[in-house]
PDB file of C-alpha atoms in Angstrom:
ATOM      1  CA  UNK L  81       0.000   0.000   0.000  1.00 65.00           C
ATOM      2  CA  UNK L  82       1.356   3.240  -0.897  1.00 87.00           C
ATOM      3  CA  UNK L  83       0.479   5.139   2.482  1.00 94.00           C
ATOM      4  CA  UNK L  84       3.152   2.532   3.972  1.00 95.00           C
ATOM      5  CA  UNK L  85       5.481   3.432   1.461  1.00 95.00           C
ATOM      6  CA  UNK L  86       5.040   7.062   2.668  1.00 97.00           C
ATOM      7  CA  UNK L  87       5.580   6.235   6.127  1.00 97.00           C
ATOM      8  CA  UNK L  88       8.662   4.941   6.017  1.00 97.00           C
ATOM      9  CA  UNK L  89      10.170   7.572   3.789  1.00 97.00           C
ATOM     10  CA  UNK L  90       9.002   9.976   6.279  1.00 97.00           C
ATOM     11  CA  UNK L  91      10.629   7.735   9.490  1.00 97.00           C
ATOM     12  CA  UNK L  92      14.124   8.397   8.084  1.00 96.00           C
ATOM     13  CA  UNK L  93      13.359  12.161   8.572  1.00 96.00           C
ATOM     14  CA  UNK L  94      11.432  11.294  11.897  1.00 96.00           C
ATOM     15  CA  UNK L  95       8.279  12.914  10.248  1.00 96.00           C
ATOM     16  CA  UNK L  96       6.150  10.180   9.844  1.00 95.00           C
ATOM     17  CA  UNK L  97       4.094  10.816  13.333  1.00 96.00           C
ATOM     18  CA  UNK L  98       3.071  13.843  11.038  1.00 97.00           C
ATOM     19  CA  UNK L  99       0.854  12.155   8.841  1.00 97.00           C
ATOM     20  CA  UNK L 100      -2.496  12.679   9.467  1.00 97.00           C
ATOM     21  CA  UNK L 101      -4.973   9.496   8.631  1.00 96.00           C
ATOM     22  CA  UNK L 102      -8.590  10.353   8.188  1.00 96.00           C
ATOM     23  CA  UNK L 103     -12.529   8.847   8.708  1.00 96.00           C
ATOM     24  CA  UNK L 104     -13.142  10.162   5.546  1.00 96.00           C
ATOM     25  CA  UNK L 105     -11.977  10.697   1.809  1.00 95.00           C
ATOM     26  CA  UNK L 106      -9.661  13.323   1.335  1.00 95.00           C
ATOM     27  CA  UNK L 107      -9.075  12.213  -2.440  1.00 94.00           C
ATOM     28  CA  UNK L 108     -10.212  15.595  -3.886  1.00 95.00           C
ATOM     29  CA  UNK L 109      -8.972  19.105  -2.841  1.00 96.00           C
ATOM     30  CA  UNK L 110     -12.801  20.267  -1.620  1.00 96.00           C
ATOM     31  CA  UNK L 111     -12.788  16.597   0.201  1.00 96.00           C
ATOM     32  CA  UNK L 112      -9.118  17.165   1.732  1.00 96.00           C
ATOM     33  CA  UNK L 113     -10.305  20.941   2.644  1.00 97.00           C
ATOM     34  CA  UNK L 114     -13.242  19.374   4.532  1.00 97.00           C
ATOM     35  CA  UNK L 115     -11.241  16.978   6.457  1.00 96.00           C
ATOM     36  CA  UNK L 116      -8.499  19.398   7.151  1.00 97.00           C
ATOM     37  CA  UNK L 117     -11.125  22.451   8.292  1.00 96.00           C
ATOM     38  CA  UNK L 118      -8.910  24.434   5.989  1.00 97.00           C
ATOM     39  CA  UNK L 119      -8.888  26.383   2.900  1.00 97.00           C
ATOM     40  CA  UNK L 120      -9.095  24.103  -0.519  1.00 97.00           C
ATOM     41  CA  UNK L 121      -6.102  26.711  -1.550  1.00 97.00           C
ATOM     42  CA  UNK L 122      -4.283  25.364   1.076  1.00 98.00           C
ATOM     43  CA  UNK L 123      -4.433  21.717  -0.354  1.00 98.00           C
ATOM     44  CA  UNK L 124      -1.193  21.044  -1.823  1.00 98.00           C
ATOM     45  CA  UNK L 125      -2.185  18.570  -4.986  1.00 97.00           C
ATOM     46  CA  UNK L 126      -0.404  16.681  -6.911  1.00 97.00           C
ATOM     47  CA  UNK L 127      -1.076  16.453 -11.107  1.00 97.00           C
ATOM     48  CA  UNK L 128       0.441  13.799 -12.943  1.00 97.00           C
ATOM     49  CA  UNK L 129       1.564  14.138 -16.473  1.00 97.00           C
ATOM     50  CA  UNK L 130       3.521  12.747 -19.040  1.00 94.00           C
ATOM     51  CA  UNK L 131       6.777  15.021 -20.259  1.00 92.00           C
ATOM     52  CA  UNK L 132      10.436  14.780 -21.406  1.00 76.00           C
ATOM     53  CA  UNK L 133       9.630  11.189 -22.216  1.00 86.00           C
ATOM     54  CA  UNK L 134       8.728  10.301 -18.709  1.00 93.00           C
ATOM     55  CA  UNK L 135       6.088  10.543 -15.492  1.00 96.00           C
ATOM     56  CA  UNK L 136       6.323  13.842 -13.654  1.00 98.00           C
ATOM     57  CA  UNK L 137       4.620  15.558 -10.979  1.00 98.00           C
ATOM     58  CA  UNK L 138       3.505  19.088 -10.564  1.00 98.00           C
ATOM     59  CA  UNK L 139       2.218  20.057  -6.699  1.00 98.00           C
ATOM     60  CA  UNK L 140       0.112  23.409  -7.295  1.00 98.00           C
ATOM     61  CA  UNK L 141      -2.187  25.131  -5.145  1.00 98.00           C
ATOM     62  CA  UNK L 142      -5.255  23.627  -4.306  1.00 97.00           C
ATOM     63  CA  UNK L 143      -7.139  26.667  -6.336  1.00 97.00           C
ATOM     64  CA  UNK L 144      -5.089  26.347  -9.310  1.00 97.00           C
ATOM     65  CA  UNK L 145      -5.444  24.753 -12.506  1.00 96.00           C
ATOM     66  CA  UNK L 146      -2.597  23.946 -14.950  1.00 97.00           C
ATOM     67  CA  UNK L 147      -2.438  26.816 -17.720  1.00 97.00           C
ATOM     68  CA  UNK L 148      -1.677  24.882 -21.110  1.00 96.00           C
ATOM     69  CA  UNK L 149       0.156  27.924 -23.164  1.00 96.00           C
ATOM     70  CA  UNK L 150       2.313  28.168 -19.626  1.00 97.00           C
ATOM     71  CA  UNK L 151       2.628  24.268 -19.186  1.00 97.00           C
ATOM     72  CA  UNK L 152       3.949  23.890 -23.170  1.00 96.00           C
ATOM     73  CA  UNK L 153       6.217  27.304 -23.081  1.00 96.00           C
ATOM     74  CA  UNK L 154       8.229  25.246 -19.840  1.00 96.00           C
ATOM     75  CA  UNK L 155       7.816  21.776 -20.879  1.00 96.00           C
ATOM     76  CA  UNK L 156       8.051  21.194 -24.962  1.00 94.00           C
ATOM     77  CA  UNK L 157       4.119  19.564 -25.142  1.00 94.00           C
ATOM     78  CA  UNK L 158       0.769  19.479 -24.537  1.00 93.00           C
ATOM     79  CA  UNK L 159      -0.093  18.915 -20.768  1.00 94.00           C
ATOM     80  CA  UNK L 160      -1.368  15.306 -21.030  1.00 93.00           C
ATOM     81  CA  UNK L 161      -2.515  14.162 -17.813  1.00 94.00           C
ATOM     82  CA  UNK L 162      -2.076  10.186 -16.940  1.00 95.00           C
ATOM     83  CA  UNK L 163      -4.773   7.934 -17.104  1.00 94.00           C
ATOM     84  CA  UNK L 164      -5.596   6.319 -13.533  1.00 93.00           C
ATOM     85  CA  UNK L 165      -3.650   3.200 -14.269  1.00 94.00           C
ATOM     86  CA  UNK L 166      -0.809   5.122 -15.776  1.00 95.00           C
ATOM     87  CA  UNK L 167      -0.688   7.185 -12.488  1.00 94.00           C
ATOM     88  CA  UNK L 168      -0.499   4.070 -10.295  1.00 94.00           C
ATOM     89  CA  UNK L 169       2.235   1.876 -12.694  1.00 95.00           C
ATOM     90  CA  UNK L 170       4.548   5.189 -13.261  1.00 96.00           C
ATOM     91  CA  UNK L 171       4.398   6.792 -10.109  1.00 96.00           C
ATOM     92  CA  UNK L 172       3.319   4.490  -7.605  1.00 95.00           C
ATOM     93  CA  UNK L 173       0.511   6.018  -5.942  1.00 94.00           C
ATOM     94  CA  UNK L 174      -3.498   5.848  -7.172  1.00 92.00           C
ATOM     95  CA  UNK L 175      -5.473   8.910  -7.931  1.00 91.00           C
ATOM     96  CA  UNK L 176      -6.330   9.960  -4.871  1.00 91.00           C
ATOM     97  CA  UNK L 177      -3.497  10.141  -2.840  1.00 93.00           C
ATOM     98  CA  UNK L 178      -1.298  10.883  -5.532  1.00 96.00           C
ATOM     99  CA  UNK L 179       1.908  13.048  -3.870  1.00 97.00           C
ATOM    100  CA  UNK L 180       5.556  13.962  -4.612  1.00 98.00           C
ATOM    101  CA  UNK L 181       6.808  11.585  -1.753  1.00 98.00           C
ATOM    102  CA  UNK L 182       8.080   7.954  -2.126  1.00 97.00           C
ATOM    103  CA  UNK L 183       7.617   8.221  -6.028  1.00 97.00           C
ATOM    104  CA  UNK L 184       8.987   5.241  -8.240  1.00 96.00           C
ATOM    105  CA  UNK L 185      12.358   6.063  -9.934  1.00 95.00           C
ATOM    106  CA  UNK L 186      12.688   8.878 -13.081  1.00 95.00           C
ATOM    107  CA  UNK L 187      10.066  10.331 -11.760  1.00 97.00           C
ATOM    108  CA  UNK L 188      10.596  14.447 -11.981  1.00 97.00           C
ATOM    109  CA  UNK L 189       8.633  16.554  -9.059  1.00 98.00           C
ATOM    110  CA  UNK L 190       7.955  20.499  -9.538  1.00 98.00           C
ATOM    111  CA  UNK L 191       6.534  22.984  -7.280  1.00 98.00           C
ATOM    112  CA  UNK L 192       4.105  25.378  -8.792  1.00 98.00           C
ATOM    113  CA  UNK L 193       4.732  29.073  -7.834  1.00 97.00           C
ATOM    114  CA  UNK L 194       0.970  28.959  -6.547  1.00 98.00           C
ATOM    115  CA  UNK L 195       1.793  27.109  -3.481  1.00 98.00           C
ATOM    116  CA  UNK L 196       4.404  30.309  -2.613  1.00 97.00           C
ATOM    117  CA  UNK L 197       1.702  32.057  -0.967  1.00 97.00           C
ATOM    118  CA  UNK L 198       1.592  29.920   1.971  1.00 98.00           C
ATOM    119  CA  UNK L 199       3.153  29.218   5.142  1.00 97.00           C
ATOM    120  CA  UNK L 200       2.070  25.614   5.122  1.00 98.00           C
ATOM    121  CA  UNK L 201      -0.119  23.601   2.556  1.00 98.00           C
ATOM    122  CA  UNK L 202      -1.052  20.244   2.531  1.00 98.00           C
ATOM    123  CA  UNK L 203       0.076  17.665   0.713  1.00 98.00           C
ATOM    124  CA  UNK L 204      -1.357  13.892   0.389  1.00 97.00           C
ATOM    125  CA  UNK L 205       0.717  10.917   1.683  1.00 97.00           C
ATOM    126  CA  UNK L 206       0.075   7.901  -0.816  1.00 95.00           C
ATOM    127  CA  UNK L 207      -4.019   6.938   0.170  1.00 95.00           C
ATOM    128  CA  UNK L 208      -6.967   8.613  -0.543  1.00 95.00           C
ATOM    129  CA  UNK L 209      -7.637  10.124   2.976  1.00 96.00           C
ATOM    130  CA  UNK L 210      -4.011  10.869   4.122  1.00 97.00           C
ATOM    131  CA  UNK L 211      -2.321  13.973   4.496  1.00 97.00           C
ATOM    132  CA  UNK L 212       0.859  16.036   5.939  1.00 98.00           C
ATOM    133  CA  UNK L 213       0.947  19.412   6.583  1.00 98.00           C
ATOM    134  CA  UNK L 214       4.095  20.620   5.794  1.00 98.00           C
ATOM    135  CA  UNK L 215       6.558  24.283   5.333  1.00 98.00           C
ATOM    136  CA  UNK L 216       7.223  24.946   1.484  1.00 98.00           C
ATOM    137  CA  UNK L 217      10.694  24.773   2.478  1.00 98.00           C
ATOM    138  CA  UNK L 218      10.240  21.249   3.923  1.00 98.00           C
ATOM    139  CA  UNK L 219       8.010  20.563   0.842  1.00 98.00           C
ATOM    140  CA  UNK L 220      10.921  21.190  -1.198  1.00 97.00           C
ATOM    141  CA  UNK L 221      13.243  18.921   1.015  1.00 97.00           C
ATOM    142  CA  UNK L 222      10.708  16.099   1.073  1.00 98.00           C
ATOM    143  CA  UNK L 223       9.402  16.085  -2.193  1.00 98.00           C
ATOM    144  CA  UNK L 224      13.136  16.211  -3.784  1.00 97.00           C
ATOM    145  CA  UNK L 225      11.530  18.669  -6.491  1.00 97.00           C
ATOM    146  CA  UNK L 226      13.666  19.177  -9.451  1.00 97.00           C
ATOM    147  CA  UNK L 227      12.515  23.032  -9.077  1.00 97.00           C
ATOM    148  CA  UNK L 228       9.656  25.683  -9.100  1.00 98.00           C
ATOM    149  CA  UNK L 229       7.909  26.070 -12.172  1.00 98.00           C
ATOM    150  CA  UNK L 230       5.132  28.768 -12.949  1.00 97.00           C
ATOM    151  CA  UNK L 231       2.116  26.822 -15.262  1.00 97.00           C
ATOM    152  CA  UNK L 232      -0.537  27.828 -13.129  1.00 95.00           C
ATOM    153  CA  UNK L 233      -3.935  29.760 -13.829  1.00 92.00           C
ATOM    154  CA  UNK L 234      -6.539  31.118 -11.428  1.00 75.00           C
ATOM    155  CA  UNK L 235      -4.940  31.825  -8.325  1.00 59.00           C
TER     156      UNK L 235
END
């Protein structure tokens, strides 16, 4: 189960007692924001796409959607989301608790600017009602992002 995966990346930093493990779904940012009692903003998601010939993973805002002239200008091609399955076989976690943490190999994590605004967002932790809340400077360390990237609309 990917939530276990999670975990034990997290234990080598000591975080894992972080995780928070819900009653409910939290497998959609308006779900999440309801189990949190926070704003959906505040939901860190994670979108996964196919690029450069491989998986990656943009974390945005929870408000945000991706911009597709923005998205091609920084990445060469269409923003072509994976399929469910493709999700699950690439990066290792379902739809639903898909997040930049204990990812299978090659795959790429970027931080949309959106997320900047906040002190501390939300990120999911491998299941569809899991979820961390977390610095963006400890999102960066956690997530090993491969950078900030700005292909965001609507924030």
């Amino acid at each position: 189960m990917a939530i276990e995966r999670v975990k034990t990346y997290f234990r080598q930093y000591g975080m894992e007692e972080k995780i928070r493990e819900f009653d409910v779904s939290s497998a959609t940012v308006e779900l999440a924001a309801q189990a949190l009692s926070c704003e959906p903003a505040r939901i860190a998601k994670t979108l996964s796409f196919m690029a450069e010939g491989h998986a990656i993973l943009i974390v945005a805002a929870g408000d945000v959607k991706i911009d597709n002239h923005k998205y091609k200008e920084q990445f060469h091609t269409k923003a072509k989301m994976l399929s469910p399955e493709e999700a699950e076989t690439l990066v290792g976690h379902a739809i639903g608790g898909v997040c930049p943490f204990a990812v299978n190999e090659g795959v790429t994590v970027y931080l949309d600017e959106s997320l900047k605004r906040f002190e501390t967002v939300f990120p999911a932790c491998g299941s569809s009602n899991s979820a961390i809340e977390l610095t963006i400077p400890e999102l960066e360390k956690y997530s090993q992002c491969a950078g900030w990237v700005d292909v965001g609309k609507g924030c």
